[in-house]
Amino acid sequence: MGQNVPNTIIFSVSVLFLSFSSAFSSSSQYNTLVVNTLSTSPIFSSPELESLTTVSDSTTSLTVHLSHVDALSSFSEASPSELLNLRLRRDSLRVKSLTTLAAVSTGKNVTKRTPRSPGGFSGDVISGLSQGSGEYFMRLGVGTPATNVYMVLDTGSDVVWLQCSPCKVCYNQSDPVFNPAKSKTFATVPCGSPLCRKLEESSECVSRGSKTCLYQVSYGDGSFTMGDFSTETLSFHGARVDHVALGCGHDNEGLFVGAAGLLGLGRGGLSFPSQTKNRYNAKFSYCLVDRTSPGSVSKPPSTIVFGNDAVPETSVFTTLLTNPKLDTFYYLQLLGISVGGSRVRGVSESQFKLGVTGDGGVIIDSGTSVTRLTQPAYVAFRDAFLLGATRLKRAPSYSLFDTCFDLSGMTTVKVPTVVFHFSGGDVSLPASNYLVPVNSQGRFCFAFAGTVGSLSIIGNIQQQGFRVSYDLVGSRVGFMSGAC
């Protein structure tokens, strides 16, 4: 009799486990993932720099449609796997830079420590996988006559800047370095002027005895740019924006490669959206296409739009939060996450709260690829996903991805749904935004990671396929699926 009791208990536990698994599978919600592995050969082509299809201009918006490219020609022969490894290494530096800035910020003007990156009218956004700095770029003209250059788009920076000759130190860029002496519209900003005083380090021009306002922007990885603060005309395939305050960098040192400079899209007063508020109402949006897909003329390009047309009113909107210590970042209120149709119990609003001292919180960032969550939230999120993906064969981890699957031989596969719950609405992610290929053999990884810090970051992989709109006056961010 005593020998039969343990067997009965084991049998009962087994039945209970099987019943629980069956119930989870039948009640959960799933997305279909199309298993497109990484190509074994280069998929990028050189950009058609002067290709112009349509231009529309008005007092409140401007739209430009250009040819789309996913990388510049300097890395056109790199394989997708090589580009992925480069991207993930850059991503770690980017996150370190952002978290460093958030940790050390002591006032609302942080131009001396603007994070490096990377980013109305619209233009194609070029995926900066080939650059070595930044993730997305756009082609624009600087000066009169215009010098065409690539600029990094960066929602985590405010100051607009580019390299200028004569160079004390300049890094290699894809285009000739801008020469302000050849532009009819270039003008330096006087030291002590109201515009100069918007810079935190404006007093330095006095101490150095300079009549010209000097700027310096430093980044978390040790890179920096410094030179003359000035105003210049920027042109976007026909549309001219005059008197844009920007840094004309004569000493630019660090990890910058390829792009001529940076177009700051942050919330601060010196960012491009803030400077053009009277014309474009401080509104912009972007839509980023899947960067692992081969280029195709039938595939819409990644785009950025400025002006009233940038913010579709049918978007899911969430109110922006304000960090009293840092006005650059776009902070969102994340309430929780659902997997397979059920809220993850170990993920709560308190884990993403923006503190009164400026610590913690959740930002959305164009220059970070992989979404980072505070470690306890990430572990609970990951484990909930694994519970709903027990039928998938596990694979070894890859780089910063600790949860991967072997989908070789499959064409489609069912995976648990993932929904982000923001204040104001829910954003349901497509399966391709959270399970991404990392090689050509069918290994896919859960495209999230944990962070030991208190800052969480919504990265651009999770933003792919959404029109992500920023309304600085309305203090809101919107998400609209399939609006590219």
Short mmCIF file of C-alpha atoms in Angstrom, two decimals:
data_model
loop_
_atom_site.label_atom_id
_atom_site.label_comp_id
_atom_site.label_asym_id
_atom_site.label_seq_id
_atom_site.Cartn_x
_atom_site.Cartn_y
_atom_site.Cartn_z
CA MET A 1 0.00 0.00 0.00
CA GLY A 2 2.80 2.41 0.97
CA GLN A 3 4.58 1.74 -2.33
CA ASN A 4 1.57 2.77 -4.43
CA VAL A 5 1.10 6.22 -2.87
CA PRO A 6 4.19 7.88 -4.43
CA ASN A 7 3.21 6.56 -7.86
CA THR A 8 -0.24 8.02 -7.43
CA ILE A 9 1.22 11.42 -6.45
CA ILE A 10 3.60 11.44 -9.43
CA PHE A 11 0.75 10.54 -11.78
CA SER A 12 -1.46 13.28 -10.36
CA VAL A 13 1.26 15.93 -10.72
CA SER A 14 1.91 14.87 -14.32
CA VAL A 15 -1.77 15.15 -15.19
CA LEU A 16 -1.94 18.57 -13.52
CA PHE A 17 1.09 19.81 -15.53
CA LEU A 18 -0.33 18.52 -18.80
CA SER A 19 -3.68 20.09 -18.06
CA PHE A 20 -2.05 23.46 -17.29
CA SER A 21 0.03 23.38 -20.49
CA SER A 22 -3.02 22.48 -22.54
CA ALA A 23 -5.07 25.25 -20.99
CA PHE A 24 -2.31 27.81 -21.61
CA SER A 25 -2.03 26.82 -25.26
CA SER A 26 -5.76 26.89 -25.93
CA SER A 27 -6.42 30.24 -24.25
CA SER A 28 -3.32 32.14 -25.38
CA GLN A 29 -3.10 34.44 -28.37
CA TYR A 30 -0.53 33.90 -31.10
CA ASN A 31 1.00 35.75 -34.03
CA THR A 32 2.33 34.12 -37.18
CA LEU A 33 6.02 34.66 -37.83
CA VAL A 34 7.24 34.24 -41.40
CA VAL A 35 10.63 32.56 -41.12
CA ASN A 36 12.90 34.70 -43.29
CA THR A 37 16.49 33.99 -42.32
CA LEU A 38 19.38 36.35 -42.94
CA SER A 39 20.83 36.23 -46.41
CA THR A 40 24.29 34.79 -46.94
CA SER A 41 25.24 37.55 -49.39
CA PRO A 42 25.13 41.35 -49.37
CA ILE A 43 21.64 42.77 -49.84
CA PHE A 44 22.41 46.48 -50.02
CA SER A 45 22.91 48.65 -53.06
CA SER A 46 24.41 52.10 -53.36
CA PRO A 47 21.95 54.97 -52.89
CA GLU A 48 20.67 56.97 -55.83
CA LEU A 49 21.57 60.27 -54.23
CA GLU A 50 19.79 62.66 -56.57
CA SER A 51 16.74 60.53 -57.38
CA LEU A 52 13.64 62.66 -56.89
CA THR A 53 10.11 61.46 -57.50
CA THR A 54 7.75 63.99 -55.93
CA VAL A 55 8.03 67.19 -53.97
CA SER A 56 5.19 69.04 -52.25
CA ASP A 57 5.73 72.13 -50.18
CA SER A 58 3.40 74.29 -48.09
CA THR A 59 3.67 76.65 -45.16
CA THR A 60 3.05 73.84 -42.67
CA SER A 61 4.38 70.70 -44.32
CA LEU A 62 6.72 69.45 -46.99
CA THR A 63 6.96 65.97 -48.44
CA VAL A 64 9.89 64.59 -50.39
CA HIS A 65 10.01 61.04 -51.74
CA LEU A 66 13.48 59.76 -52.54
CA SER A 67 15.02 56.43 -53.45
CA HIS A 68 15.48 54.18 -50.44
CA VAL A 69 18.75 52.63 -49.32
CA ASP A 70 19.55 50.51 -46.25
CA ALA A 71 23.24 51.29 -46.09
CA LEU A 72 25.85 53.45 -47.71
CA SER A 73 28.23 52.01 -50.26
CA SER A 74 31.22 51.78 -47.89
CA PHE A 75 29.78 48.58 -46.42
CA SER A 76 27.74 47.41 -49.39
CA GLU A 77 29.74 44.17 -49.61
CA ALA A 78 29.25 43.22 -45.94
CA SER A 79 27.00 40.25 -45.25
CA PRO A 80 23.81 40.72 -43.19
CA SER A 81 25.35 38.64 -40.41
CA GLU A 82 28.41 40.92 -40.29
CA LEU A 83 26.19 43.99 -40.25
CA LEU A 84 24.13 42.54 -37.40
CA ASN A 85 27.24 41.99 -35.29
CA LEU A 86 28.36 45.57 -35.95
CA ARG A 87 24.91 46.88 -35.06
CA LEU A 88 24.79 45.02 -31.74
CA ARG A 89 28.24 46.27 -30.77
CA ARG A 90 27.20 49.83 -31.58
CA ASP A 91 24.00 49.29 -29.68
CA SER A 92 25.84 48.48 -26.47
CA LEU A 93 27.84 51.71 -26.79
CA ARG A 94 24.67 53.65 -27.50
CA VAL A 95 22.87 52.32 -24.43
CA LYS A 96 25.90 53.01 -22.26
CA SER A 97 25.96 56.59 -23.54
CA LEU A 98 22.26 57.16 -22.86
CA THR A 99 22.32 55.64 -19.39
CA THR A 100 25.45 57.63 -18.52
CA LEU A 101 23.76 60.86 -19.57
CA ALA A 102 20.61 60.03 -17.61
CA ALA A 103 22.66 59.19 -14.53
CA VAL A 104 24.86 62.29 -14.46
CA SER A 105 22.40 64.95 -15.62
CA THR A 106 22.07 67.75 -13.11
CA GLY A 107 20.14 70.37 -15.09
CA LYS A 108 17.79 70.69 -18.02
CA ASN A 109 20.41 71.98 -20.48
CA VAL A 110 22.75 69.08 -21.22
CA THR A 111 24.36 70.05 -24.52
CA LYS A 112 27.83 69.28 -23.19
CA ARG A 113 26.86 65.65 -22.69
CA THR A 114 24.42 65.02 -25.48
CA PRO A 115 24.36 61.27 -26.24
CA ARG A 116 26.04 60.16 -29.43
CA SER A 117 24.55 58.22 -32.27
CA PRO A 118 23.01 58.21 -34.17
CA GLY A 119 17.64 61.98 -36.42
CA GLY A 120 6.28 69.51 -42.63
CA PHE A 121 8.66 67.70 -44.97
CA SER A 122 9.65 64.12 -45.42
CA GLY A 123 12.56 62.30 -46.94
CA ASP A 124 13.93 58.80 -47.09
CA VAL A 125 15.77 57.73 -43.97
CA ILE A 126 18.88 55.70 -44.74
CA SER A 127 19.67 52.89 -42.36
CA GLY A 128 23.11 53.68 -40.97
CA LEU A 129 24.34 50.10 -40.60
CA SER A 130 27.34 50.95 -42.73
CA GLN A 131 28.36 54.06 -40.86
CA GLY A 132 29.96 53.04 -37.60
CA SER A 133 28.04 55.77 -35.81
CA GLY A 134 24.33 56.33 -35.78
CA GLU A 135 21.54 54.10 -37.08
CA TYR A 136 19.49 56.22 -39.47
CA PHE A 137 20.59 59.00 -41.84
CA MET A 138 19.06 61.40 -44.26
CA ARG A 139 20.44 63.30 -47.23
CA LEU A 140 20.25 67.08 -47.04
CA GLY A 141 21.96 70.20 -48.30
CA VAL A 142 23.95 72.63 -46.18
CA GLY A 143 24.63 76.25 -47.17
CA THR A 144 24.18 78.29 -50.34
CA PRO A 145 24.99 76.82 -52.77
CA ALA A 146 24.11 73.58 -51.03
CA THR A 147 26.69 70.96 -50.12
CA ASN A 148 24.95 67.59 -49.99
CA VAL A 149 25.77 65.47 -46.94
CA TYR A 150 24.42 62.64 -44.79
CA MET A 151 23.28 63.54 -41.29
CA VAL A 152 22.48 61.20 -38.42
CA LEU A 153 18.89 61.42 -37.14
CA ASP A 154 18.87 61.28 -33.36
CA THR A 155 15.93 61.68 -30.97
CA GLY A 156 18.42 61.46 -28.09
CA SER A 157 20.28 64.67 -29.01
CA ASP A 158 19.40 68.35 -29.33
CA VAL A 159 22.28 70.19 -30.99
CA VAL A 160 22.57 70.13 -34.80
CA TRP A 161 26.20 69.99 -35.93
CA LEU A 162 28.45 68.99 -38.80
CA GLN A 163 32.14 68.92 -39.64
CA CYS A 164 33.57 72.10 -41.12
CA SER A 165 36.81 73.07 -42.77
CA PRO A 166 39.40 74.07 -41.90
CA CYS A 167 39.78 70.95 -39.77
CA LYS A 168 41.92 70.73 -36.69
CA VAL A 169 40.80 67.12 -36.44
CA CYS A 170 38.13 65.63 -38.71
CA TYR A 171 37.10 62.00 -39.09
CA ASN A 172 36.48 60.36 -42.46
CA GLN A 173 33.05 61.07 -43.92
CA SER A 174 31.30 59.95 -47.09
CA ASP A 175 31.09 63.43 -48.62
CA PRO A 176 33.48 66.38 -48.83
CA VAL A 177 33.70 68.36 -45.60
CA PHE A 178 31.51 71.47 -45.61
CA ASN A 179 33.43 74.71 -46.21
CA PRO A 180 31.54 77.63 -44.64
CA ALA A 181 33.69 80.15 -46.55
CA LYS A 182 31.96 79.04 -49.77
CA SER A 183 28.42 79.56 -48.44
CA LYS A 184 26.58 82.87 -48.85
CA THR A 185 24.21 82.13 -45.96
CA PHE A 186 26.67 81.05 -43.27
CA ALA A 187 26.98 83.32 -40.23
CA THR A 188 28.65 82.83 -36.88
CA VAL A 189 26.72 83.53 -33.68
CA PRO A 190 28.20 86.39 -31.59
CA CYS A 191 29.51 85.56 -28.16
CA GLY A 192 27.07 86.65 -25.46
CA SER A 193 24.04 86.78 -27.79
CA PRO A 194 20.69 85.25 -26.66
CA LEU A 195 21.23 82.31 -29.02
CA CYS A 196 24.71 81.72 -27.67
CA ARG A 197 23.42 81.79 -24.09
CA LYS A 198 21.24 78.77 -24.86
CA LEU A 199 24.43 76.74 -24.80
CA GLU A 200 25.54 75.60 -21.36
CA GLU A 201 29.17 76.34 -22.12
CA SER A 202 28.56 79.77 -23.72
CA SER A 203 30.68 81.44 -21.03
CA GLU A 204 33.73 79.69 -22.46
CA CYS A 205 33.82 82.03 -25.45
CA VAL A 206 34.25 84.94 -23.02
CA SER A 207 37.01 83.23 -21.07
CA ARG A 208 38.82 82.44 -24.31
CA GLY A 209 38.46 86.00 -25.54
CA SER A 210 36.50 84.90 -28.61
CA LYS A 211 34.00 87.11 -30.41
CA THR A 212 32.36 84.01 -31.88
CA CYS A 213 30.15 81.75 -29.80
CA LEU A 214 31.83 78.40 -29.26
CA TYR A 215 30.05 75.06 -28.79
CA GLN A 216 31.15 71.67 -27.52
CA VAL A 217 29.14 68.45 -27.44
CA SER A 218 30.58 65.47 -25.56
CA TYR A 219 29.29 61.91 -25.63
CA GLY A 220 29.27 59.04 -23.18
CA ASP A 221 31.86 57.05 -25.15
CA GLY A 222 34.41 59.87 -25.04
CA SER A 223 33.72 61.25 -28.52
CA PHE A 224 33.24 64.99 -28.88
CA THR A 225 32.78 67.79 -31.40
CA MET A 226 33.66 71.46 -30.91
CA GLY A 227 33.87 74.58 -32.98
CA ASP A 228 31.88 77.70 -33.92
CA PHE A 229 28.20 78.03 -33.13
CA SER A 230 26.57 79.45 -36.24
CA THR A 231 23.44 79.72 -38.37
CA GLU A 232 23.02 78.25 -41.82
CA THR A 233 20.44 77.26 -44.42
CA LEU A 234 19.48 73.58 -44.69
CA SER A 235 17.74 72.31 -47.80
CA PHE A 236 15.77 69.10 -48.17
CA HIS A 237 15.51 68.36 -51.87
CA GLY A 238 14.00 71.71 -52.74
CA ALA A 239 12.65 72.98 -49.43
CA ARG A 240 14.88 75.54 -47.73
CA VAL A 241 14.97 76.13 -43.98
CA ASP A 242 16.88 79.32 -43.18
CA HIS A 243 18.78 80.38 -40.05
CA VAL A 244 19.13 76.98 -38.43
CA ALA A 245 21.43 77.20 -35.41
CA LEU A 246 24.13 74.56 -35.70
CA GLY A 247 27.62 73.72 -34.60
CA CYS A 248 30.34 74.06 -37.21
CA GLY A 249 32.84 71.55 -35.90
CA HIS A 250 36.54 72.05 -36.51
CA ASP A 251 37.67 69.46 -33.92
CA ASN A 252 35.69 66.22 -34.08
CA GLU A 253 37.22 63.23 -32.37
CA GLY A 254 36.06 59.75 -31.39
CA LEU A 255 33.94 57.02 -32.94
CA PHE A 256 32.23 59.10 -35.61
CA VAL A 257 32.49 57.59 -39.08
CA GLY A 258 30.78 58.33 -42.38
CA ALA A 259 28.07 60.90 -41.72
CA ALA A 260 28.90 64.60 -41.84
CA GLY A 261 27.18 65.33 -38.55
CA LEU A 262 23.99 65.02 -36.59
CA LEU A 263 20.45 66.37 -36.85
CA GLY A 264 19.25 66.59 -33.24
CA LEU A 265 15.57 65.66 -32.87
CA GLY A 266 15.32 65.82 -29.07
CA ARG A 267 12.89 67.86 -26.93
CA GLY A 268 15.40 70.59 -26.04
CA GLY A 269 15.26 74.17 -27.32
CA LEU A 270 18.15 73.78 -29.78
CA SER A 271 16.82 70.66 -31.52
CA PHE A 272 15.69 70.92 -35.13
CA PRO A 273 11.96 70.42 -34.34
CA SER A 274 12.11 73.11 -31.65
CA GLN A 275 13.95 75.57 -33.89
CA THR A 276 11.43 75.14 -36.72
CA LYS A 277 8.36 75.23 -34.46
CA ASN A 278 6.87 78.32 -36.13
CA ARG A 279 6.99 76.66 -39.54
CA TYR A 280 6.40 72.98 -38.82
CA ASN A 281 4.57 73.21 -35.48
CA ALA A 282 7.17 71.09 -33.66
CA LYS A 283 5.79 67.90 -35.17
CA PHE A 284 7.68 65.10 -36.86
CA SER A 285 7.38 61.38 -37.41
CA TYR A 286 9.32 58.53 -38.92
CA CYS A 287 8.55 55.09 -40.23
CA LEU A 288 11.35 52.55 -40.25
CA VAL A 289 11.16 49.51 -42.54
CA ASP A 290 12.64 46.10 -41.75
CA ARG A 291 16.39 46.54 -42.15
CA THR A 292 17.08 42.82 -42.70
CA SER A 293 14.95 42.61 -45.84
CA PRO A 294 16.53 42.77 -49.29
CA GLY A 295 16.01 46.07 -51.07
CA SER A 296 13.09 46.18 -53.48
CA VAL A 297 11.57 48.91 -55.62
CA SER A 298 8.14 47.75 -54.47
CA LYS A 299 9.03 48.13 -50.78
CA PRO A 300 8.29 51.56 -49.28
CA PRO A 301 11.33 53.40 -47.94
CA SER A 302 11.97 54.46 -44.40
CA THR A 303 10.77 58.05 -44.17
CA ILE A 304 10.79 61.06 -41.88
CA VAL A 305 8.10 63.74 -42.05
CA PHE A 306 8.01 67.21 -40.50
CA GLY A 307 4.91 69.35 -40.12
CA ASN A 308 1.17 68.86 -39.69
CA ASP A 309 1.14 65.80 -41.94
CA ALA A 310 3.56 64.05 -39.61
CA VAL A 311 1.01 63.15 -36.92
CA PRO A 312 -1.92 60.93 -38.02
CA GLU A 313 -4.82 61.54 -35.66
CA THR A 314 -5.82 57.87 -35.85
CA SER A 315 -2.61 56.90 -34.05
CA VAL A 316 -2.50 55.38 -30.58
CA PHE A 317 -1.24 58.28 -28.46
CA THR A 318 0.51 58.31 -25.12
CA THR A 319 1.34 61.44 -23.15
CA LEU A 320 4.97 62.47 -22.81
CA LEU A 321 6.41 62.68 -19.33
CA THR A 322 8.89 65.39 -18.34
CA ASN A 323 12.17 64.68 -16.63
CA PRO A 324 12.95 67.71 -14.44
CA LYS A 325 16.68 67.03 -14.82
CA LEU A 326 16.88 66.26 -18.53
CA ASP A 327 14.79 67.85 -21.27
CA THR A 328 16.26 65.99 -24.25
CA PHE A 329 14.71 62.52 -23.98
CA TYR A 330 11.17 61.44 -24.84
CA TYR A 331 9.81 59.72 -21.72
CA LEU A 332 6.75 57.48 -21.99
CA GLN A 333 4.53 55.94 -19.31
CA LEU A 334 4.68 52.17 -19.74
CA LEU A 335 2.05 50.45 -17.56
CA GLY A 336 2.79 46.83 -18.35
CA ILE A 337 3.31 44.13 -20.99
CA SER A 338 1.10 41.27 -22.15
CA VAL A 339 2.29 37.99 -23.63
CA GLY A 340 -0.14 35.63 -25.34
CA GLY A 341 -3.06 37.83 -24.33
CA SER A 342 -2.30 37.86 -20.59
CA ARG A 343 -0.60 40.55 -18.52
CA VAL A 344 2.82 39.50 -17.27
CA ARG A 345 2.55 39.43 -13.48
CA GLY A 346 6.17 40.28 -12.85
CA VAL A 347 6.02 43.46 -14.97
CA SER A 348 4.47 46.48 -13.29
CA GLU A 349 4.21 50.23 -13.76
CA SER A 350 6.42 50.83 -10.71
CA GLN A 351 9.41 49.25 -12.52
CA PHE A 352 9.23 51.96 -15.20
CA LYS A 353 8.42 54.98 -13.03
CA LEU A 354 10.25 58.24 -13.70
CA GLY A 355 11.48 59.45 -10.32
CA VAL A 356 11.23 63.02 -9.05
CA THR A 357 15.03 63.23 -9.17
CA GLY A 358 15.09 62.21 -12.83
CA ASP A 359 16.08 58.57 -12.35
CA GLY A 360 14.40 55.59 -14.00
CA GLY A 361 11.65 55.92 -16.56
CA VAL A 362 11.17 54.69 -20.14
CA ILE A 363 12.39 56.57 -23.20
CA ILE A 364 11.76 55.93 -26.88
CA ASP A 365 14.91 56.30 -28.98
CA SER A 366 15.65 56.23 -32.69
CA GLY A 367 19.32 55.36 -32.21
CA THR A 368 18.96 52.28 -29.97
CA SER A 369 18.21 49.05 -31.85
CA VAL A 370 17.24 46.57 -29.12
CA THR A 371 14.68 47.45 -26.45
CA ARG A 372 16.17 47.37 -22.94
CA LEU A 373 14.04 46.79 -19.84
CA THR A 374 15.02 46.88 -16.20
CA GLN A 375 16.35 43.43 -15.33
CA PRO A 376 13.45 42.19 -13.13
CA ALA A 377 10.90 43.27 -15.76
CA TYR A 378 12.90 41.69 -18.56
CA VAL A 379 13.27 38.34 -16.76
CA ALA A 380 9.53 38.15 -16.05
CA PHE A 381 8.74 39.15 -19.65
CA ARG A 382 11.18 36.63 -21.12
CA ASP A 383 9.97 33.79 -18.92
CA ALA A 384 6.35 34.48 -19.84
CA PHE A 385 7.28 34.34 -23.51
CA LEU A 386 9.17 31.05 -23.03
CA LEU A 387 6.14 29.55 -21.29
CA GLY A 388 4.08 30.27 -24.39
CA ALA A 389 6.79 29.08 -26.78
CA THR A 390 7.48 25.63 -25.34
CA ARG A 391 6.86 24.01 -28.73
CA LEU A 392 9.74 25.89 -30.29
CA LYS A 393 13.17 24.29 -30.28
CA ARG A 394 15.69 26.28 -28.23
CA ALA A 395 19.00 27.42 -29.70
CA PRO A 396 22.19 28.86 -28.14
CA SER A 397 22.25 32.50 -27.11
CA TYR A 398 23.66 35.09 -29.50
CA SER A 399 25.52 38.26 -28.51
CA LEU A 400 23.29 40.19 -26.09
CA PHE A 401 20.29 37.92 -26.86
CA ASP A 402 19.92 35.23 -24.19
CA THR A 403 16.78 33.59 -25.62
CA CYS A 404 16.99 32.07 -29.09
CA PHE A 405 15.19 29.40 -31.11
CA ASP A 406 16.03 27.01 -33.94
CA LEU A 407 13.42 27.57 -36.66
CA SER A 408 15.36 25.86 -39.44
CA GLY A 409 13.20 24.02 -41.95
CA MET A 410 10.10 26.06 -41.10
CA THR A 411 8.32 28.58 -43.29
CA THR A 412 5.92 29.96 -40.68
CA VAL A 413 5.58 29.46 -36.95
CA LYS A 414 3.09 30.49 -34.26
CA VAL A 415 4.54 32.66 -31.48
CA PRO A 416 2.87 34.32 -28.47
CA THR A 417 1.62 37.86 -29.02
CA VAL A 418 3.41 40.79 -27.36
CA VAL A 419 1.55 43.97 -26.39
CA PHE A 420 2.98 47.08 -24.72
CA HIS A 421 0.45 48.87 -22.51
CA PHE A 422 1.07 52.62 -22.46
CA SER A 423 -1.01 55.25 -20.77
CA GLY A 424 -3.56 56.16 -23.42
CA GLY A 425 -3.47 52.93 -25.42
CA ASP A 426 -1.94 49.59 -26.33
CA VAL A 427 0.65 48.85 -29.02
CA SER A 428 0.62 45.30 -30.39
CA LEU A 429 3.92 44.30 -31.97
CA PRO A 430 4.19 42.19 -35.14
CA ALA A 431 6.05 38.92 -34.59
CA SER A 432 8.96 40.15 -36.73
CA ASN A 433 9.51 42.99 -34.27
CA TYR A 434 10.38 40.67 -31.38
CA LEU A 435 11.77 37.51 -32.98
CA VAL A 436 14.59 38.43 -35.34
CA PRO A 437 16.95 36.30 -37.47
CA VAL A 438 20.61 36.29 -36.46
CA ASN A 439 22.03 33.93 -39.10
CA SER A 440 21.17 32.15 -42.33
CA GLN A 441 20.65 28.77 -40.64
CA GLY A 442 17.32 29.58 -39.01
CA ARG A 443 18.30 30.87 -35.58
CA PHE A 444 15.92 33.54 -34.32
CA CYS A 445 16.27 35.46 -31.06
CA PHE A 446 13.97 37.30 -28.68
CA ALA A 447 14.90 40.91 -29.51
CA PHE A 448 14.97 42.34 -25.99
CA ALA A 449 17.58 42.60 -23.26
CA GLY A 450 17.81 43.47 -19.60
CA THR A 451 19.71 46.38 -18.11
CA VAL A 452 21.27 46.74 -14.69
CA GLY A 453 20.30 50.42 -14.58
CA SER A 454 16.92 51.97 -13.92
CA LEU A 455 16.44 53.47 -17.41
CA SER A 456 14.42 51.43 -19.94
CA ILE A 457 14.64 52.16 -23.68
CA ILE A 458 12.21 51.36 -26.50
CA GLY A 459 14.49 50.56 -29.46
CA ASN A 460 13.99 50.90 -33.20
CA ILE A 461 13.60 47.17 -33.94
CA GLN A 462 10.36 47.26 -31.99
CA GLN A 463 9.36 50.47 -33.81
CA GLN A 464 9.70 48.99 -37.31
CA GLY A 465 6.59 49.22 -39.44
CA PHE A 466 4.97 51.88 -37.23
CA ARG A 467 4.55 55.54 -38.02
CA VAL A 468 6.02 56.91 -34.78
CA SER A 469 4.96 60.53 -34.39
CA TYR A 470 6.25 63.19 -32.03
CA ASP A 471 4.10 66.20 -31.15
CA LEU A 472 6.23 68.46 -28.97
CA VAL A 473 3.53 71.12 -28.50
CA GLY A 474 0.85 68.55 -27.72
CA SER A 475 3.33 66.64 -25.53
CA ARG A 476 2.46 63.24 -26.98
CA VAL A 477 3.90 60.36 -29.00
CA GLY A 478 1.78 58.34 -31.39
CA PHE A 479 2.00 54.87 -32.90
CA MET A 480 0.22 53.90 -36.12
CA SER A 481 0.77 50.43 -37.53
CA GLY A 482 1.24 49.93 -41.27
CA ALA A 483 1.43 53.66 -42.04
CA CYS A 484 4.73 53.60 -43.92
#
